[in-house]
Amino acid sequence: MKEQLEAIRESALRAIQEAGAAADLEALRIRYLGRKGELTAVLKRMGTLSAELRPAMGQMANEVRAALEQAVERQSAALEQKALEARLALETVDVSIPGKREDIGHRHPMYTALDEFKEIFINMGFEVMDGPEVELSEYNFTKLNTPDDHPAREWTDTFYLDEESRTLLRTQTSPMQIRALETYGVPIRMISPGRVYRKDEVDATHSPMFHQIEGLVVDKGITMADLKGTLNAVIQEIYGAGTQTRFRPHHFPFTEPSCEVDVQCARCGGKGCPTCKGEGWMEVLGAGMVHPKVLSGCGVDPEVYSGFAFGFGLERMAMARFKINDLRLIFENDIRFLEQF
Ligand code: DAH
């Protein structure tokens, strides 16, 4: 029995020390120290020994058990330590490595121009409204007093969405005049920026998608003087104090009278240069007094109420504000361009 105990001690200690994983170690513990383990089996046979031998063998068996238990504990601690060290090595942070630069974007210059524009109007008591880009012909044209044979209604100019020409991608933000009046009634003071679409070829001044900002004021006693005063004040804010403006007669179906507004070219002071194409003036918006038919079509009595409306081109405004000379730059999203603002 003594040899047996020695043999168990030796082989068990070696195996325990060599155990490389917690599961292996547990298997060894069960194999030697478990209820059906090898050491337990020897202990069970203790009763067959003579009374003389029993105490010495008992003591030895207890020593072997204690030694094995200790070895298991030690190995278990060693394995845990090793696992910890491996994890720490894996998760080491080298604080001396230079950091990665995050490229943080910023607002697109056109939206910066729009924010400034909104701010000016909000300060004058206007509300800002959003409208649908997919619009009914009725709102884009008919309710805006546009005759059935008007050239803007042609399939060659407008992106229609059905065979019957009932729905389209809006060609202007003016339908928001109708939606605003129908939804909120009078008095009203609003602007509505957004995308518009036309079948135009792309060049330095054209794009099939661009942005407009519509404006509408309707109240009792609104006159052309309010239109001029308001738009002049806004233009001074955007293009700088002292900017000269020119109100030219024009025609729009939904305003009467109508005008286009030009600002004097800041680059040449009106003499004519490449920026203004030799004109000395640059067109910035269309405007006019809201047509009585538009008002009555929205349930507003034109005998009691009057108003003015206007439509700015947002790209053109951003181009003037940031001295951008080609419309395509605004839409191409070239980082080398955008980083300059
Ligand atoms: N919707 C016109 C266009 O796209 C611009 C415009 C002109 C808007 C006169 C208006 C206006 O509100 O009164 O050319």
Coordinates of N, CA and C and ligand atoms in Angstrom, one line a residue, residues 171-172 174 177 198 212 214-215 252 254-255 286-288 309-311, ligand 1:
T171 N -41.6 72.4 -59.7 CA -40.7 73.2 -60.5 C -40.3 74.5 -59.8
Q172 N -41.0 74.7 -58.7 CA -40.8 76.0 -58.0 C -41.4 75.8 -56.6
S174 N -43.2 77.9 -55.2 CA -44.5 78.8 -55.1 C -45.7 78.0 -54.7
Q177 N -47.1 78.7 -51.4 CA -48.0 79.9 -51.1 C -49.4 79.3 -50.9
R198 N -36.2 70.8 -62.6 CA -36.6 71.2 -64.0 C -35.7 70.4 -64.9
Q212 N -34.9 76.8 -54.0 CA -35.5 78.1 -54.0 C -36.0 78.4 -52.5
E214 N -39.2 80.4 -51.1 CA -40.5 81.1 -51.3 C -40.8 82.0 -50.2
G215 N -41.4 83.2 -50.4 CA -41.9 84.0 -49.3 C -43.3 84.5 -49.6
F252 N -45.2 87.1 -63.9 CA -45.4 85.8 -63.4 C -47.0 85.6 -63.3
F254 N -48.8 84.3 -61.1 CA -49.5 84.3 -59.8 C -49.3 85.6 -59.1
T255 N -48.6 86.6 -59.7 CA -48.5 87.9 -59.1 C -48.9 89.0 -60.1
G286 N -37.5 86.8 -58.0 CA -38.7 87.2 -58.7 C -39.7 87.6 -57.6
A287 N -40.6 88.5 -57.8 CA -41.6 88.9 -56.8 C -42.8 89.6 -57.4
G288 N -43.7 89.9 -56.6 CA -44.9 90.6 -57.0 C -46.0 90.6 -56.0
A309 N -45.4 88.3 -52.7 CA -44.7 87.0 -52.7 C -43.4 87.2 -53.4
F310 N -42.5 86.3 -53.1 CA -41.2 86.4 -53.7 C -40.5 85.1 -53.7
G311 N -39.6 84.9 -54.7 CA -38.8 83.6 -54.7 C -37.4 83.9 -55.0
Ligands
DAH1 N1 -41.6 80.8 -58.8 C1 -40.9 81.7 -59.6 C2 -39.8 81.0 -60.4 O1 -39.5 79.9 -60.2 C3 -40.2 82.7 -58.7 C4 -41.2 83.7 -58.1 C5 -41.6 84.8 -58.8 C6 -41.7 83.4 -56.9 C7 -42.5 85.7 -58.3 C8 -42.7 84.3 -56.4 C9 -43.0 85.4 -57.1 O2 -43.2 84.1 -55.2 O3 -43.9 86.3 -56.5 O4 -39.3 81.5 -61.4

